[in-house]
CSV table of C-alpha atoms in Angstrom, one decimal:
chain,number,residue,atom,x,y,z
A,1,UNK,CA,15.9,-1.9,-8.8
A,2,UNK,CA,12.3,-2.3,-9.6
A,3,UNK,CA,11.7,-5.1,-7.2
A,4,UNK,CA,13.0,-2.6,-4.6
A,5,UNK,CA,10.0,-0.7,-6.0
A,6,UNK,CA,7.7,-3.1,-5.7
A,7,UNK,CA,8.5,-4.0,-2.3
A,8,UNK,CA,8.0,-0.2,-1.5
A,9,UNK,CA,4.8,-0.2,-3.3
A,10,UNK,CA,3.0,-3.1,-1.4
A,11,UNK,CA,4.8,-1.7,1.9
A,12,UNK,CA,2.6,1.4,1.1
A,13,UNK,CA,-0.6,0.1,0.8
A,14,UNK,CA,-0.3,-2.0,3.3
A,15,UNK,CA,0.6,1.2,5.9
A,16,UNK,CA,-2.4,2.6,4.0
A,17,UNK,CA,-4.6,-0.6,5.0
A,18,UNK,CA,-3.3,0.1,8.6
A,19,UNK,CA,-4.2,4.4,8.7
A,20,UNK,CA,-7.2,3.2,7.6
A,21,UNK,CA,-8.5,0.8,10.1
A,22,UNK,CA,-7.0,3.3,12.7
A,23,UNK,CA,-9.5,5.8,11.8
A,24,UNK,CA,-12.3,3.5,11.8
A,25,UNK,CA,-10.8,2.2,15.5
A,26,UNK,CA,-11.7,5.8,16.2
A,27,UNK,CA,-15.2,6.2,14.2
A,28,UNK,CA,-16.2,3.0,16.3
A,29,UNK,CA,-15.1,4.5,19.5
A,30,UNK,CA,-17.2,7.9,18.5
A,31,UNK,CA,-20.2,5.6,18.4
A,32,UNK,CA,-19.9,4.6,21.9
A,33,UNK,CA,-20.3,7.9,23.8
A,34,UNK,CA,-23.1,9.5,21.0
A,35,UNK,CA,-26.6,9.5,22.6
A,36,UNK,CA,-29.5,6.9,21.1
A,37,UNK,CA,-26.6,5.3,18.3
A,38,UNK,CA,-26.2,2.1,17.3
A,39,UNK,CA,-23.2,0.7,19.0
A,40,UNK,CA,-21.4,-1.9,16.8
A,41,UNK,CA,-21.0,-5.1,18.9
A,42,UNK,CA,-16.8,-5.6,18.8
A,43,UNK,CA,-17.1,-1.9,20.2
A,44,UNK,CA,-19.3,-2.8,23.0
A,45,UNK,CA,-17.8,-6.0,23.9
A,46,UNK,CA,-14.7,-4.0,24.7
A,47,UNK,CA,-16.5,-1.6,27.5
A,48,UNK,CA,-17.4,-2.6,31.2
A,49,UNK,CA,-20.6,-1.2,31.6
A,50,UNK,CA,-23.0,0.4,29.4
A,51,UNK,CA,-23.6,3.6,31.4
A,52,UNK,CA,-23.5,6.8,29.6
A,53,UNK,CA,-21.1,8.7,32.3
A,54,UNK,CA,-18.7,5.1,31.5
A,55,UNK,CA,-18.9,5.1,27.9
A,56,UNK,CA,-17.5,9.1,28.0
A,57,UNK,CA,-14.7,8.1,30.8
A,58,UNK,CA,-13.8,4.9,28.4
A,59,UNK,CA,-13.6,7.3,25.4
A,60,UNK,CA,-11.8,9.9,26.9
A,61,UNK,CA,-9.3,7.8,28.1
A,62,UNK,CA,-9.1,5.2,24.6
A,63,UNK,CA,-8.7,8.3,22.5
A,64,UNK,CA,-5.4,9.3,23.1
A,65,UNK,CA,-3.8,6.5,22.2
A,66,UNK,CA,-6.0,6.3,19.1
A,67,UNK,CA,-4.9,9.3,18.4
A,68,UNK,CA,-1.2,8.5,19.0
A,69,UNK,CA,-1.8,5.1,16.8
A,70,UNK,CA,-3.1,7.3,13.7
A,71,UNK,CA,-0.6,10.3,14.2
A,72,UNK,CA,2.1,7.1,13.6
A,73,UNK,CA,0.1,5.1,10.9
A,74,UNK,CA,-0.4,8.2,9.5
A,75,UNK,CA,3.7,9.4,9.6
A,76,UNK,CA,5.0,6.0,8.3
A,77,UNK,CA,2.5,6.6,5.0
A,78,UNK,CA,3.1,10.0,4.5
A,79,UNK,CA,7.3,8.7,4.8
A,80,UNK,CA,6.5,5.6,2.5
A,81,UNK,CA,4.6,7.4,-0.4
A,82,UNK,CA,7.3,10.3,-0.6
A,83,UNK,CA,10.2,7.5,-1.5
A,84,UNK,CA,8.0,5.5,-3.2
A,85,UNK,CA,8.1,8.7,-5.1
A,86,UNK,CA,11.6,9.1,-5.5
A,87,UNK,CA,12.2,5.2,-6.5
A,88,UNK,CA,9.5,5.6,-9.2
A,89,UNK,CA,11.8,9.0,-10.2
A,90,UNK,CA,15.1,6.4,-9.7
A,91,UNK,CA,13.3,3.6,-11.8
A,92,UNK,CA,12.3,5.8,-14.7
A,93,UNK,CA,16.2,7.0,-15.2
A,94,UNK,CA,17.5,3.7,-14.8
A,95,UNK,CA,19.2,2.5,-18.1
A,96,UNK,CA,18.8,-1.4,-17.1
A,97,UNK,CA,16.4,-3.2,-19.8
A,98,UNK,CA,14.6,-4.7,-16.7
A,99,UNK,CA,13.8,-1.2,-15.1
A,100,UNK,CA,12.7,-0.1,-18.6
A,101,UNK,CA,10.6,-2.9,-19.3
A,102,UNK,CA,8.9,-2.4,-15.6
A,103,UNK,CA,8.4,1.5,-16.4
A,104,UNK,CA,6.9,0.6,-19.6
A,105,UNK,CA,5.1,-2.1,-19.3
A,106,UNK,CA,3.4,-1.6,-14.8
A,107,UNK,CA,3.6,2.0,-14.7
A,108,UNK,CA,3.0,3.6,-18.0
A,109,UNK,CA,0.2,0.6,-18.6
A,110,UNK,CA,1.7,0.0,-22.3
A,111,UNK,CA,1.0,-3.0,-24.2
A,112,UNK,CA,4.5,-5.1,-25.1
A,113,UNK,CA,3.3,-4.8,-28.5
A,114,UNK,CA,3.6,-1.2,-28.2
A,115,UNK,CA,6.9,-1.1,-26.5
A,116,UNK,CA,9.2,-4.2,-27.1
A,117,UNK,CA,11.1,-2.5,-29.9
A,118,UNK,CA,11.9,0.1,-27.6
A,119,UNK,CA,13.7,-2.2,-25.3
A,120,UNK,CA,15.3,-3.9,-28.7
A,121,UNK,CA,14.2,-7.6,-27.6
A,122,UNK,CA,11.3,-9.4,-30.0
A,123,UNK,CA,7.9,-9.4,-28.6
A,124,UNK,CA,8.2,-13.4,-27.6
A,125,UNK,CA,11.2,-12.9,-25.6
A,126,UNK,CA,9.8,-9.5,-23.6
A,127,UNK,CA,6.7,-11.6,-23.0
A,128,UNK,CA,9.1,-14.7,-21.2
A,129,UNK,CA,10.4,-11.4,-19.8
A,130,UNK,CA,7.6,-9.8,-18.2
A,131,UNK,CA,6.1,-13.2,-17.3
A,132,UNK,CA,9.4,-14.0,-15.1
A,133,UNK,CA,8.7,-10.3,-13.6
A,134,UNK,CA,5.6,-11.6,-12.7
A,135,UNK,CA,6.7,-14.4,-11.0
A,136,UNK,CA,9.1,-12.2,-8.7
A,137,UNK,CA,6.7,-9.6,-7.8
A,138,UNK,CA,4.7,-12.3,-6.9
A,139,UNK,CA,7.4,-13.1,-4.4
A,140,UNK,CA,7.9,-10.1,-3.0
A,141,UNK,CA,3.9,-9.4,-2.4
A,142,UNK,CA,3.7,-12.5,-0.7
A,143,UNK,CA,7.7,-11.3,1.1
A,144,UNK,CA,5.6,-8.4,2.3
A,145,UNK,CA,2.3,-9.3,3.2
A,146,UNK,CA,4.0,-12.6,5.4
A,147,UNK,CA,5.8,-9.7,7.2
């Protein structure tokens, strides 16, 4: 279950990543149509003409479907962080030793030496444990980032 987590987890901050270029798509677009700014050059490059009157019909017409693009961005991680929320709740009652050992060790930032008696392994064997965690959330980041 806690690779399900983790899957969540990097699908979140990657729809985070993609809110926040949306709003700076917009801030950029702003720039265009203010009076005596400095127009970033991807932003200008992307504009017919560099009249005034242009810039404000350009805008006026781009912004809806900014708009539209961070009303969506926005939806899927508001949706992503509320069951990333209710995994986490998932994970922490789960009674499997890998779960525990997740909880412990990624989310409550203990130390093994502080936990591994908890989980009724010896320290060596929770570290081959947590380094073979390692190893699949490793995986999975690169899973989700590919995707």
């Amino acid at each position: 279950m806690y690779l399900e987590y983790v899957e969540l987890y990097f699908k979140k901050n990657q729809a985070e990543k993609d809110y926040n270029t949306a709003i700076d798509n917009k801030q950029k677009l702003l720039y265009t149509v203010m009076p005596h700014s400095i127009v970033p050059n991807d932003v200008v490059n992307h504009l017919s003409s560099s009249t005034p009157g242009s810039n404000f019909i350009n805008y006026s017409d781009r912004v809806t479907e900014i708009d539209e693009n961070i009303k969506n961005t926005r939806d899927i991680f508001d949706n992503r962080t509320y069951l990333l929320k209710l995994k986490e709740a998932e994970l922490r009652e789960s009674k499997d030793i890998l779960d525990r050992i997740y909880v412990y060790h990624w989310l409550d930032k203990k130390k093994i030496s502080k936990f591994y008696r908890l989980v009724g392994y010896t320290r060596e064997y929770t570290y081959d444990i947590v380094d073979k965690m390692q190893l699949e959330i490793n995986e999975v980041r690169k899973k989700v980032q590919e995707s």
